[in-house]
mmCIF file of C-alpha atoms in Angstrom:
data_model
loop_
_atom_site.group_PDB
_atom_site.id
_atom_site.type_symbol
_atom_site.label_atom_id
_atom_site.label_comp_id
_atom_site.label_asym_id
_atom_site.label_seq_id
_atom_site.Cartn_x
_atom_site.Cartn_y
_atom_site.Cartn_z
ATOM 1 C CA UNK A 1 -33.215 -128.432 56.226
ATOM 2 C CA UNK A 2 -31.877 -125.345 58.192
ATOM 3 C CA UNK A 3 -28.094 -124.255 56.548
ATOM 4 C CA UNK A 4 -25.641 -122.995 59.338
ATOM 5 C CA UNK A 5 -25.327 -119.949 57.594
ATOM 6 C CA UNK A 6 -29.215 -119.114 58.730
ATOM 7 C CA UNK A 7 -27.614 -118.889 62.163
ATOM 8 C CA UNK A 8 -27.397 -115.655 63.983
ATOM 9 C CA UNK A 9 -25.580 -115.602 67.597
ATOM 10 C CA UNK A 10 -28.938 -115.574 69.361
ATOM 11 C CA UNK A 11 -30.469 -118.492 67.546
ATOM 12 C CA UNK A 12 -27.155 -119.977 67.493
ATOM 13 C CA UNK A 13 -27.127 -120.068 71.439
ATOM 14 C CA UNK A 14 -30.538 -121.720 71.225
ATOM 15 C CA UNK A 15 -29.864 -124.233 69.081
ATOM 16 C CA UNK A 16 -26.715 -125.480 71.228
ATOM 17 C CA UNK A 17 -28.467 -125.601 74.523
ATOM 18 C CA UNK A 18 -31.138 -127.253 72.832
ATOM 19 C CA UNK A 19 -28.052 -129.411 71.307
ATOM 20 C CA UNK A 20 -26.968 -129.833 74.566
ATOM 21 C CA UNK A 21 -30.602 -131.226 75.457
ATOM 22 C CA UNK A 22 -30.943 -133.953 72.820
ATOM 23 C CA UNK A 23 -27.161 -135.505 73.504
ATOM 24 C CA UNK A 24 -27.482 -135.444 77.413
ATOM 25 C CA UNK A 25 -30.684 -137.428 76.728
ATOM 26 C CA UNK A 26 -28.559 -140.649 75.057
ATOM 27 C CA UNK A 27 -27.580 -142.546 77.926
ATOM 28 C CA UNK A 28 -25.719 -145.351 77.963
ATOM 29 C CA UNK A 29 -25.112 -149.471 79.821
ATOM 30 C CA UNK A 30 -22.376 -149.480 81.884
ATOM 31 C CA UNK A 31 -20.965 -152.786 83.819
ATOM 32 C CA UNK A 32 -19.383 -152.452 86.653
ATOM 33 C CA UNK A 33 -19.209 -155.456 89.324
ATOM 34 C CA UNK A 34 -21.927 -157.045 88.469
ATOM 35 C CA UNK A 35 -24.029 -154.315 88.628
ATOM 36 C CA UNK A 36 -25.451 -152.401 84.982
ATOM 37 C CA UNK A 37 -25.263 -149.019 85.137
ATOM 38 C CA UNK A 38 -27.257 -146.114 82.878
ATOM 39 C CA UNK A 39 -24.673 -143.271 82.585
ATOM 40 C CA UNK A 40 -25.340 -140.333 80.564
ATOM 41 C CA UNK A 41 -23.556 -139.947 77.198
ATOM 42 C CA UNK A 42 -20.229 -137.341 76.618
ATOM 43 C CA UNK A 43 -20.976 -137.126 73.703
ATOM 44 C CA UNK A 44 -21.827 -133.154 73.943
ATOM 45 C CA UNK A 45 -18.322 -132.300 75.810
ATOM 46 C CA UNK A 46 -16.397 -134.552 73.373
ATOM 47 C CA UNK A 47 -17.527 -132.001 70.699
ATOM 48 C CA UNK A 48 -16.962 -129.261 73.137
ATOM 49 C CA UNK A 49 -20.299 -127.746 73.042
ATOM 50 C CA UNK A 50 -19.696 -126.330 76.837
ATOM 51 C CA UNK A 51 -17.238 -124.191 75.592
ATOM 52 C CA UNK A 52 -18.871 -123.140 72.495
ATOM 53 C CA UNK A 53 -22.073 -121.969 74.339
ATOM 54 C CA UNK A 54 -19.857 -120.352 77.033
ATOM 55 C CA UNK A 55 -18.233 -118.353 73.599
ATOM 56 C CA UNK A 56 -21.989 -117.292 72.340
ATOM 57 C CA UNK A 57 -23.283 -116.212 76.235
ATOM 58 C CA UNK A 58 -20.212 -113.933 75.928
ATOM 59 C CA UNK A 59 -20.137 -110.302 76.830
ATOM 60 C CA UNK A 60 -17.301 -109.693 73.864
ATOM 61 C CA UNK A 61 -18.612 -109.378 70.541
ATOM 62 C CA UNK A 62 -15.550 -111.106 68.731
ATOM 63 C CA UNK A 63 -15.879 -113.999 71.186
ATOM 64 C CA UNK A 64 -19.600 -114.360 70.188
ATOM 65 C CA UNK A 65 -18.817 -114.304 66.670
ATOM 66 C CA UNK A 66 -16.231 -116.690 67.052
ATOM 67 C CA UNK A 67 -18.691 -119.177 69.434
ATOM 68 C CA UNK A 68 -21.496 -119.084 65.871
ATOM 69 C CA UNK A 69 -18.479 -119.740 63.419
ATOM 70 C CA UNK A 70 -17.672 -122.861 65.858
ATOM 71 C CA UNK A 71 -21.256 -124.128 66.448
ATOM 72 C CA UNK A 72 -21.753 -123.480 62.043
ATOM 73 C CA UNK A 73 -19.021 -125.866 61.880
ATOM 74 C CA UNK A 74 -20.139 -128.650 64.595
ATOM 75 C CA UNK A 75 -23.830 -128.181 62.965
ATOM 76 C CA UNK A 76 -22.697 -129.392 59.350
ATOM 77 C CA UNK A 77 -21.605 -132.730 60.928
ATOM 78 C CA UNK A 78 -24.715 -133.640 62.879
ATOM 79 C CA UNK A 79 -26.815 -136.495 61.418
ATOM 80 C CA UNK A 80 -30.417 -135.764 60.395
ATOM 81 C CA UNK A 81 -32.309 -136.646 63.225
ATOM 82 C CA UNK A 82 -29.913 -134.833 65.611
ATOM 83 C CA UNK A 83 -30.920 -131.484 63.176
ATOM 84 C CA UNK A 84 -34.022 -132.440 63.153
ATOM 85 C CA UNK A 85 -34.747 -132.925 67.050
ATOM 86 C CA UNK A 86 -32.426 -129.086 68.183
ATOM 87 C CA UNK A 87 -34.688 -127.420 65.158
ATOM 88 C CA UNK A 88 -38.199 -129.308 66.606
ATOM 89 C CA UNK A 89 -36.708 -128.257 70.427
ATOM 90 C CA UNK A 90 -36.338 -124.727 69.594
ATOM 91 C CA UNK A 91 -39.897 -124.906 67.501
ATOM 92 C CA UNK A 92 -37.970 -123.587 64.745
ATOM 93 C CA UNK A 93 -39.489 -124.747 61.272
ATOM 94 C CA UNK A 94 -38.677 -124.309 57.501
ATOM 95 C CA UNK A 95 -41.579 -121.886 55.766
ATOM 96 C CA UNK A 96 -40.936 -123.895 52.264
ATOM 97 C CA UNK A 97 -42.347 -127.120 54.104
ATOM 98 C CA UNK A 98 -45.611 -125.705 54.888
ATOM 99 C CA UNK A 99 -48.646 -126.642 52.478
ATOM 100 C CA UNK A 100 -49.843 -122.619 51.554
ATOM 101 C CA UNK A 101 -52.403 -124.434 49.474
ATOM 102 C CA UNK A 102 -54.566 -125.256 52.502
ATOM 103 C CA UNK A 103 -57.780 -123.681 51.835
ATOM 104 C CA UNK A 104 -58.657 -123.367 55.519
ATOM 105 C CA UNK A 105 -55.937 -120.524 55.827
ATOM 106 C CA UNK A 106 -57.795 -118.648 53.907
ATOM 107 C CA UNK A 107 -61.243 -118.944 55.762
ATOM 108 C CA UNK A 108 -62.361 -116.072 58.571
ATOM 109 C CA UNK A 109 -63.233 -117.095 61.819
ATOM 110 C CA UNK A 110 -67.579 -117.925 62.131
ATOM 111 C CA UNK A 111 -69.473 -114.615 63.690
ATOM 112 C CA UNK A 112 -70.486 -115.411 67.374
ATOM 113 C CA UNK A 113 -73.665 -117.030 67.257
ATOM 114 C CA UNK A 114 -76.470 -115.000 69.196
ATOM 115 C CA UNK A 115 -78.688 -116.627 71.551
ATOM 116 C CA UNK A 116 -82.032 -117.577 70.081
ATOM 117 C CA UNK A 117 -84.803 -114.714 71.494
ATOM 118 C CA UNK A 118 -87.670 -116.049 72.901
ATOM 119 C CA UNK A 119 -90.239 -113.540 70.923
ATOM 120 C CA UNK A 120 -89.872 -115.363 67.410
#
């Protein structure tokens, strides 16, 4: 698993939109007269991710800096499968988990194959 610390501001800003992403897709049952309602979940602006990406998209370097200290912190208290889902959004993987013993990583590519002549 990714450690916060592996976080620079530019991957930092990825990861929170792509934060952003996976909590706006939780939605939730609402009941109001009668009537059920899917709302989307708050969860994302109850841990004020808004404001942290508007810190990282900052012009101001200490402001930045400050946005990747916050979103270091909110990323140590996300559950596994939150991680898991911003990391697979932003196609970012861990090297270790790869199997480097796969013998086809090895192999070259097959030489074109030429048409067969028509004189033999």
């Amino acid at each position: 698993m990714i450690d916060a610390e592996e976080f620079d501001e530019e991957s930092a800003l990825a990861a929170a939109l792509a934060l952003q992403q996976v909590l706006a897709q939780r939605t939730h049952r609402r009941k109001y007269l009668g009537q059920v309602y899917v709302v989307p979940g708050k969860l994302g602006e109850a841990l004020k991710l808004p404001s942290i990406i508007a810190r990282l998209q900052s012009k101001v370097v200490r402001r930045r800096a400050q946005g990747r200290e916050d979103f270091c912190t909110l990323w140590d208290t996300l559950s596994v499968p939150t991680r898991e889902a911003v990391l697979q959004a932003i196609n970012w993987y861990d090297p270790k988990s790869l199997n480097w013993d796969d013998k086809r990583s090895n192999r070259r590519p097959l030489p074109p194959k030429l048409p067969d002549s028509p004189h033999e």
